[in-house]
Short mmCIF file of C-alpha atoms in Angstrom, two decimals:
data_model
loop_
_atom_site.label_atom_id
_atom_site.label_comp_id
_atom_site.label_asym_id
_atom_site.label_seq_id
_atom_site.Cartn_x
_atom_site.Cartn_y
_atom_site.Cartn_z
CA MET A 829 13.21 39.62 18.07
CA LYS A 830 16.21 37.95 19.67
CA PRO A 831 19.55 37.96 17.76
CA PHE A 832 20.31 34.97 15.53
CA ARG A 833 23.02 33.81 13.14
CA TYR A 834 22.29 33.41 9.43
CA GLU A 835 23.95 30.68 7.31
CA ARG A 836 23.53 29.43 3.77
CA ALA A 837 24.40 25.79 3.02
CA ASP A 838 25.92 24.66 -0.30
CA ASP A 839 23.55 21.73 -0.83
CA VAL A 840 20.78 19.71 0.81
CA SER A 841 23.16 17.31 2.58
CA ALA A 842 25.19 20.19 4.02
CA ALA A 843 21.99 21.86 5.27
CA VAL A 844 20.82 18.65 6.96
CA THR A 845 24.23 18.19 8.60
CA ALA A 846 24.33 21.80 9.74
CA LEU A 847 20.93 21.51 11.39
CA ALA A 848 21.88 18.25 13.09
CA GLU A 849 24.98 19.92 14.58
CA GLU A 850 23.11 22.97 15.90
CA PRO A 851 20.46 22.03 18.50
CA GLU A 852 18.85 25.50 18.32
CA ALA A 853 18.87 25.88 14.51
CA ALA A 854 15.97 26.06 12.06
CA PHE A 855 15.60 25.91 8.28
CA LEU A 856 14.56 29.15 6.61
CA ALA A 857 12.64 29.13 3.32
CA GLY A 858 10.06 31.82 2.54
CA GLY A 859 9.94 32.75 6.22
CA THR A 860 6.35 33.99 6.06
CA ASN A 861 5.43 32.01 9.20
CA LEU A 862 8.79 31.45 10.92
CA VAL A 863 9.79 35.12 10.98
CA ASP A 864 6.39 36.11 12.40
CA LEU A 865 6.85 33.57 15.21
CA MET A 866 10.37 34.87 15.85
CA ARG A 867 9.06 38.43 16.16
CA LEU A 868 6.54 37.19 18.75
CA GLU A 869 9.32 35.15 20.42
CA VAL A 870 7.19 32.04 20.15
CA THR A 871 10.28 30.46 18.64
CA THR A 872 13.82 31.71 19.15
CA PRO A 873 16.30 29.80 16.95
CA GLU A 874 19.95 30.76 17.40
CA VAL A 875 20.81 29.87 13.80
CA LEU A 876 18.78 30.12 10.58
CA ILE A 877 19.96 27.89 7.75
CA ASP A 878 18.72 29.31 4.44
CA VAL A 879 17.46 26.51 2.18
CA THR A 880 15.66 28.64 -0.41
CA ARG A 881 18.21 27.86 -3.16
CA LEU A 882 18.80 24.20 -2.28
CA THR A 883 15.57 22.59 -3.43
CA SER A 884 13.92 22.80 -6.83
CA ASP A 885 11.70 25.75 -7.75
CA ARG A 886 10.27 23.88 -10.76
CA ILE A 887 7.13 21.87 -11.48
CA GLU A 888 7.99 18.80 -13.55
CA GLU A 889 6.06 16.06 -15.34
CA LEU A 890 6.32 12.54 -13.91
CA PRO A 891 6.36 9.47 -16.20
CA ASP A 892 2.99 8.28 -14.86
CA GLY A 893 1.23 11.55 -15.72
CA GLY A 894 1.58 13.13 -12.29
CA LEU A 895 3.58 16.20 -11.31
CA ARG A 896 6.59 16.75 -9.08
CA ILE A 897 6.58 20.10 -7.26
CA GLY A 898 9.90 21.33 -5.93
CA ALA A 899 9.84 22.41 -2.29
CA ALA A 900 10.96 25.93 -3.26
CA VAL A 901 8.14 26.52 -5.75
CA PRO A 902 6.32 29.68 -4.59
CA ASN A 903 2.63 29.28 -3.80
CA SER A 904 1.75 31.88 -6.44
CA ASP A 905 3.61 29.96 -9.17
CA LEU A 906 1.98 26.68 -8.15
CA ALA A 907 -1.50 28.20 -8.17
CA ALA A 908 -0.96 29.71 -11.62
CA ASP A 909 0.62 26.68 -13.31
CA HIS A 910 -1.59 25.67 -16.23
CA ARG A 911 -1.16 21.93 -15.53
CA VAL A 912 -2.24 22.37 -11.89
CA ARG A 913 -5.21 24.53 -12.86
CA ARG A 914 -6.38 22.02 -15.48
CA ARG A 915 -5.66 18.69 -13.76
CA TYR A 916 -5.89 19.60 -10.05
CA PRO A 917 -8.23 22.62 -9.82
CA MET A 918 -8.89 22.11 -6.10
CA LEU A 919 -5.17 22.68 -5.41
CA SER A 920 -5.08 25.95 -7.32
CA GLN A 921 -8.29 27.11 -5.60
CA ALA A 922 -6.90 26.22 -2.16
CA LEU A 923 -3.69 28.17 -2.77
CA LEU A 924 -5.55 31.23 -4.03
CA SER A 925 -7.79 31.21 -0.95
CA GLY A 926 -4.82 31.42 1.39
CA ALA A 927 -3.09 34.69 2.34
CA SER A 928 -2.44 37.69 0.12
CA GLY A 929 -0.76 37.76 -3.27
CA GLN A 930 2.38 39.21 -1.70
CA LEU A 931 2.61 36.38 0.84
CA ARG A 932 1.97 33.76 -1.84
CA ASN A 933 4.93 35.14 -3.78
CA PHE A 934 7.25 34.39 -0.84
CA ALA A 935 5.64 31.30 0.69
CA THR A 936 7.06 28.02 -0.59
CA THR A 937 5.50 24.61 -1.08
CA GLY A 938 7.64 23.03 1.64
CA GLY A 939 7.14 25.88 4.07
CA ASN A 940 3.38 25.94 3.56
CA LEU A 941 3.17 22.33 4.73
CA LEU A 942 5.11 23.16 7.90
CA GLN A 943 3.34 26.34 8.98
CA ARG A 944 2.26 26.24 12.60
CA THR A 945 -1.13 26.75 14.20
CA ARG A 946 -2.64 30.23 14.45
CA CYS A 947 -4.21 29.43 17.85
CA ALA A 948 -4.17 32.76 19.71
CA TYR A 949 -2.75 31.16 22.85
CA PHE A 950 0.12 29.52 20.96
CA GLN A 951 1.09 32.95 19.62
CA ASN A 952 0.76 34.72 22.99
CA VAL A 953 3.82 33.89 25.09
CA THR A 954 2.20 35.27 28.25
CA THR A 955 -0.39 32.43 28.32
CA PRO A 956 0.02 28.70 29.03
CA CYS A 957 0.16 26.52 25.88
CA ASN A 958 1.18 22.86 25.72
CA LYS A 959 2.22 23.19 22.09
CA ARG A 960 4.59 26.10 22.78
CA GLU A 961 5.67 24.97 26.27
CA PRO A 962 4.86 21.30 26.96
CA GLY A 963 3.22 20.71 30.32
CA SER A 964 2.14 24.33 30.85
CA GLY A 965 -1.55 23.72 30.10
CA CYS A 966 -4.06 24.65 27.39
CA SER A 967 -5.55 28.13 27.73
CA ALA A 968 -7.89 27.51 24.80
CA LEU A 969 -9.97 24.94 26.72
CA GLU A 970 -11.48 27.75 28.80
CA GLY A 971 -10.87 30.59 26.38
CA TYR A 972 -11.70 31.76 22.86
CA GLN A 973 -12.75 28.65 20.95
CA ARG A 974 -14.22 29.76 17.62
CA ASP A 975 -11.28 28.57 15.51
CA LEU A 976 -10.47 25.36 17.37
CA ALA A 977 -10.69 21.66 16.54
CA ILE A 978 -13.76 19.46 16.66
CA LEU A 979 -12.10 16.21 15.50
CA GLY A 980 -9.02 14.35 16.77
CA SER A 981 -8.17 16.80 19.55
CA SER A 982 -6.90 15.86 23.00
CA PRO A 983 -7.05 17.36 26.52
CA ALA A 984 -3.54 18.69 25.83
CA CYS A 985 -4.35 20.62 22.63
CA VAL A 986 -7.35 21.70 20.56
CA ALA A 987 -5.46 23.73 17.93
CA THR A 988 -6.12 23.45 14.20
CA HIS A 989 -3.74 23.18 11.26
CA PRO A 990 -3.89 26.37 9.16
CA SER A 991 -2.77 25.32 5.65
CA ASP A 992 -5.30 25.40 2.80
CA MET A 993 -2.82 23.83 0.39
CA ALA A 994 -2.24 20.82 2.66
CA VAL A 995 -5.98 20.03 2.73
CA ALA A 996 -6.09 19.81 -1.07
CA LEU A 997 -2.88 17.75 -1.15
CA ALA A 998 -4.39 15.33 1.40
CA ALA A 999 -7.45 14.83 -0.81
CA LEU A 1000 -5.22 14.29 -3.86
CA ASP A 1001 -3.12 11.55 -2.19
CA ALA A 1002 0.05 13.60 -2.66
CA VAL A 1003 3.36 12.30 -1.34
CA VAL A 1004 6.09 14.38 0.33
CA THR A 1005 9.74 13.61 -0.43
CA VAL A 1006 12.16 14.24 2.43
CA HIS A 1007 15.96 14.24 2.85
CA GLY A 1008 17.39 13.75 6.32
CA PRO A 1009 20.30 12.33 8.29
CA GLY A 1010 19.04 8.82 7.49
CA GLY A 1011 18.75 9.49 3.75
CA GLU A 1012 15.64 10.00 1.66
CA ARG A 1013 12.11 8.84 2.37
CA ARG A 1014 8.59 9.41 1.07
CA ILE A 1015 5.63 10.28 3.29
CA PRO A 1016 1.97 10.49 2.19
CA VAL A 1017 0.64 13.96 3.01
CA THR A 1018 -2.16 12.29 4.98
CA GLU A 1019 0.52 10.86 7.30
CA LEU A 1020 2.82 13.89 7.49
CA HIS A 1021 0.91 15.80 10.18
CA ARG A 1022 0.09 14.40 13.63
CA LEU A 1023 -2.88 14.50 15.94
CA PRO A 1024 -1.88 16.15 19.23
CA GLY A 1025 -2.25 13.29 21.73
CA ASP A 1026 -0.08 14.11 24.74
CA THR A 1027 2.77 15.56 22.62
CA PRO A 1028 1.16 18.50 20.79
CA GLU A 1029 4.51 20.25 20.45
CA ARG A 1030 5.22 17.90 17.51
CA ASP A 1031 3.24 18.97 14.44
CA THR A 1032 4.57 16.35 12.02
CA VAL A 1033 6.29 12.98 11.83
CA LEU A 1034 9.48 14.60 10.50
CA GLU A 1035 12.61 13.76 12.48
CA ARG A 1036 15.16 16.36 13.53
CA GLY A 1037 17.10 17.56 10.48
CA GLU A 1038 14.72 16.25 7.83
CA LEU A 1039 14.11 18.70 4.99
CA ILE A 1040 11.15 18.55 2.61
CA THR A 1041 12.54 18.50 -0.94
CA GLY A 1042 9.36 18.14 -2.97
CA VAL A 1043 5.76 16.97 -3.34
CA GLU A 1044 4.53 14.43 -5.87
CA LEU A 1045 0.99 14.46 -7.25
CA PRO A 1046 -0.38 11.21 -8.68
CA PRO A 1047 -2.13 11.31 -12.07
CA PRO A 1048 -5.61 12.84 -11.72
CA ALA A 1049 -7.25 9.87 -13.50
CA HIS A 1050 -11.03 10.30 -13.68
CA LEU A 1051 -11.28 12.63 -10.69
CA THR A 1052 -10.79 15.91 -12.54
CA ALA A 1053 -14.09 17.32 -11.22
CA SER A 1054 -12.85 18.81 -7.99
CA ARG A 1055 -13.34 21.85 -5.79
CA TYR A 1056 -11.95 23.60 -2.71
CA ARG A 1057 -14.38 25.66 -0.67
CA LYS A 1058 -13.23 27.73 2.30
CA VAL A 1059 -15.70 29.11 4.85
CA ARG A 1060 -14.22 31.99 6.85
CA ASP A 1061 -15.21 35.09 8.77
CA ARG A 1062 -14.23 37.47 5.97
CA ALA A 1063 -13.29 37.15 2.33
CA SER A 1064 -9.58 37.87 2.72
CA PHE A 1065 -6.78 37.33 5.23
CA ALA A 1066 -8.72 34.85 7.35
CA PHE A 1067 -8.03 31.22 8.12
CA ALA A 1068 -10.69 28.60 7.51
CA LEU A 1069 -13.44 27.97 10.01
CA VAL A 1070 -14.16 24.95 7.84
CA SER A 1071 -12.84 24.05 4.41
CA VAL A 1072 -13.62 21.15 2.09
CA ALA A 1073 -11.50 19.74 -0.73
CA ALA A 1074 -13.44 17.20 -2.75
CA ALA A 1075 -13.38 15.31 -6.04
CA LEU A 1076 -16.26 13.20 -7.32
CA ASP A 1077 -16.75 10.64 -10.06
CA VAL A 1078 -20.25 9.40 -10.85
CA ALA A 1079 -21.40 6.78 -13.37
CA ASP A 1080 -25.06 5.92 -14.04
CA GLY A 1081 -26.18 7.79 -10.94
CA THR A 1082 -23.80 5.94 -8.62
CA VAL A 1083 -20.70 7.28 -6.91
CA ARG A 1084 -17.77 5.47 -8.50
CA ASP A 1085 -15.06 7.30 -6.57
CA VAL A 1086 -14.78 10.25 -4.24
CA ARG A 1087 -12.10 12.11 -2.28
CA ILE A 1088 -12.88 14.44 0.61
CA ALA A 1089 -10.56 16.27 3.01
CA LEU A 1090 -11.47 18.86 5.63
CA GLY A 1091 -9.58 21.88 6.95
CA GLY A 1092 -10.13 23.99 10.06
CA VAL A 1093 -11.51 21.06 12.07
CA ALA A 1094 -8.46 19.21 13.38
CA HIS A 1095 -4.78 19.37 14.28
CA LYS A 1096 -4.04 18.10 10.76
CA PRO A 1097 -5.69 18.09 7.34
CA TRP A 1098 -8.55 15.67 7.96
CA ARG A 1099 -9.09 13.03 5.29
CA ALA A 1100 -12.76 12.07 5.47
CA ALA A 1101 -12.23 8.33 5.00
CA THR A 1102 -15.50 7.35 6.70
CA ALA A 1103 -17.55 9.53 4.35
CA GLU A 1104 -15.64 8.28 1.31
CA THR A 1105 -16.28 4.64 2.22
CA ALA A 1106 -19.97 5.33 2.77
CA LEU A 1107 -20.31 7.03 -0.60
CA ARG A 1108 -18.47 4.62 -2.92
CA GLY A 1109 -21.17 2.57 -4.62
CA ALA A 1110 -23.98 4.66 -3.13
CA PRO A 1111 -26.55 6.65 -5.11
CA ALA A 1112 -25.26 10.11 -5.98
CA THR A 1113 -27.99 11.97 -4.13
CA ARG A 1114 -28.32 14.66 -1.50
CA GLY A 1115 -29.49 12.01 0.97
CA SER A 1116 -26.36 9.91 0.48
CA PHE A 1117 -24.15 12.98 0.83
CA LEU A 1118 -25.92 13.98 4.07
CA ASP A 1119 -25.61 10.48 5.54
CA ALA A 1120 -21.91 10.28 4.65
CA ALA A 1121 -21.15 13.70 6.14
CA ALA A 1122 -23.04 12.82 9.31
CA ALA A 1123 -21.08 9.57 9.66
CA GLU A 1124 -17.79 11.43 9.25
CA LEU A 1125 -18.70 13.98 11.89
CA ALA A 1126 -20.22 11.55 14.40
CA PRO A 1127 -16.97 11.44 16.47
CA ALA A 1128 -16.81 15.25 16.63
CA ARG A 1129 -16.33 16.64 20.13
CA PRO A 1130 -16.80 20.40 19.81
CA LEU A 1131 -16.24 22.91 22.58
CA PRO A 1132 -19.04 25.30 23.62
CA GLY A 1133 -17.55 28.06 21.47
CA ASN A 1134 -17.22 26.11 18.24
CA ALA A 1135 -20.19 23.71 18.21
CA PHE A 1136 -21.39 25.53 15.08
CA LYS A 1137 -18.57 23.87 13.16
CA VAL A 1138 -20.33 20.50 13.14
CA PRO A 1139 -23.36 21.59 11.07
CA LEU A 1140 -21.13 23.99 9.13
CA ALA A 1141 -18.80 21.16 8.08
CA ARG A 1142 -21.76 18.87 7.25
CA ASN A 1143 -23.46 21.47 5.11
CA THR A 1144 -20.25 22.46 3.33
CA ILE A 1145 -19.45 18.84 2.45
CA VAL A 1146 -22.94 18.33 1.03
CA SER A 1147 -22.89 21.63 -0.85
CA VAL A 1148 -19.55 20.92 -2.51
CA LEU A 1149 -20.57 17.39 -3.54
CA LEU A 1150 -23.87 18.64 -4.98
CA ASP A 1151 -21.99 21.27 -6.98
CA LEU A 1152 -19.60 18.65 -8.36
CA LEU A 1153 -22.54 16.38 -9.21
CA GLU A 1154 -24.22 19.19 -11.11
CA GLU A 1155 -20.96 20.03 -12.86
CA ARG A 1156 -20.69 16.50 -14.28
CA ARG A 1157 -24.20 16.50 -15.74
#
């Protein structure tokens, strides 16, 4: 690991200013991803600005019945919160499926959203990678492809986003609050992360110096029947091959509302808007679920090494929806 300078700002504004003044600086929260990347020299910031004590580590009620999660809330605390477990079970399940208990104790809500891809070529500085070094090429296109994207990728990058938590937040219509040089702004989680296009080095729409200060969850309304299912190569310490976060509301045998988001299939948490549109007002049957999943995955462009993800994603969507349907009976 290359030497770096450590600083601690007095407040959020001071941290934002400090980052803006240091072109090679980075924010440090739990550090569970950043420090790993520094050890591999994938990233080599000259200054780390510690923000762990600047944002809230509390989960608070909102007037509309939702929750506000401070950016410094540890993943373990968020997963265990009784309000999250009761009102947003898919979020608790997603958090508990990610990493070990020790990592969840350090990882923060803000940091989890900003973790970078686990593509083997991104983490190996001896290989070309457009995300790590723009213009150098994509080794994954002719390499190991099992974990890579099937939706929304580009010739420049086929990496996937690794966060389980972000997939659940995308399905829940959560909103990220951000403080930056231009003041505060709110960004829907579904719009926070980017597809790679020809600039895969940019993971999110955040501007230089912007710091995530919290996440807001809307009231759960009638969509309390929800589930997060993660399909992976082993039961622990593995990122998703495919994951599905879904909530379903059915009345008189008809789908009244549904939310579906996918993980492990794209450069960002993938909100399955096509499947949701197909299902609203449709009969709540296995046939409808299959048709909706097929419509969502029709634009998939898998590589030879990950073509299995298309039927895997289809079957996982259908399985989760059938489980939720049975749960409501």
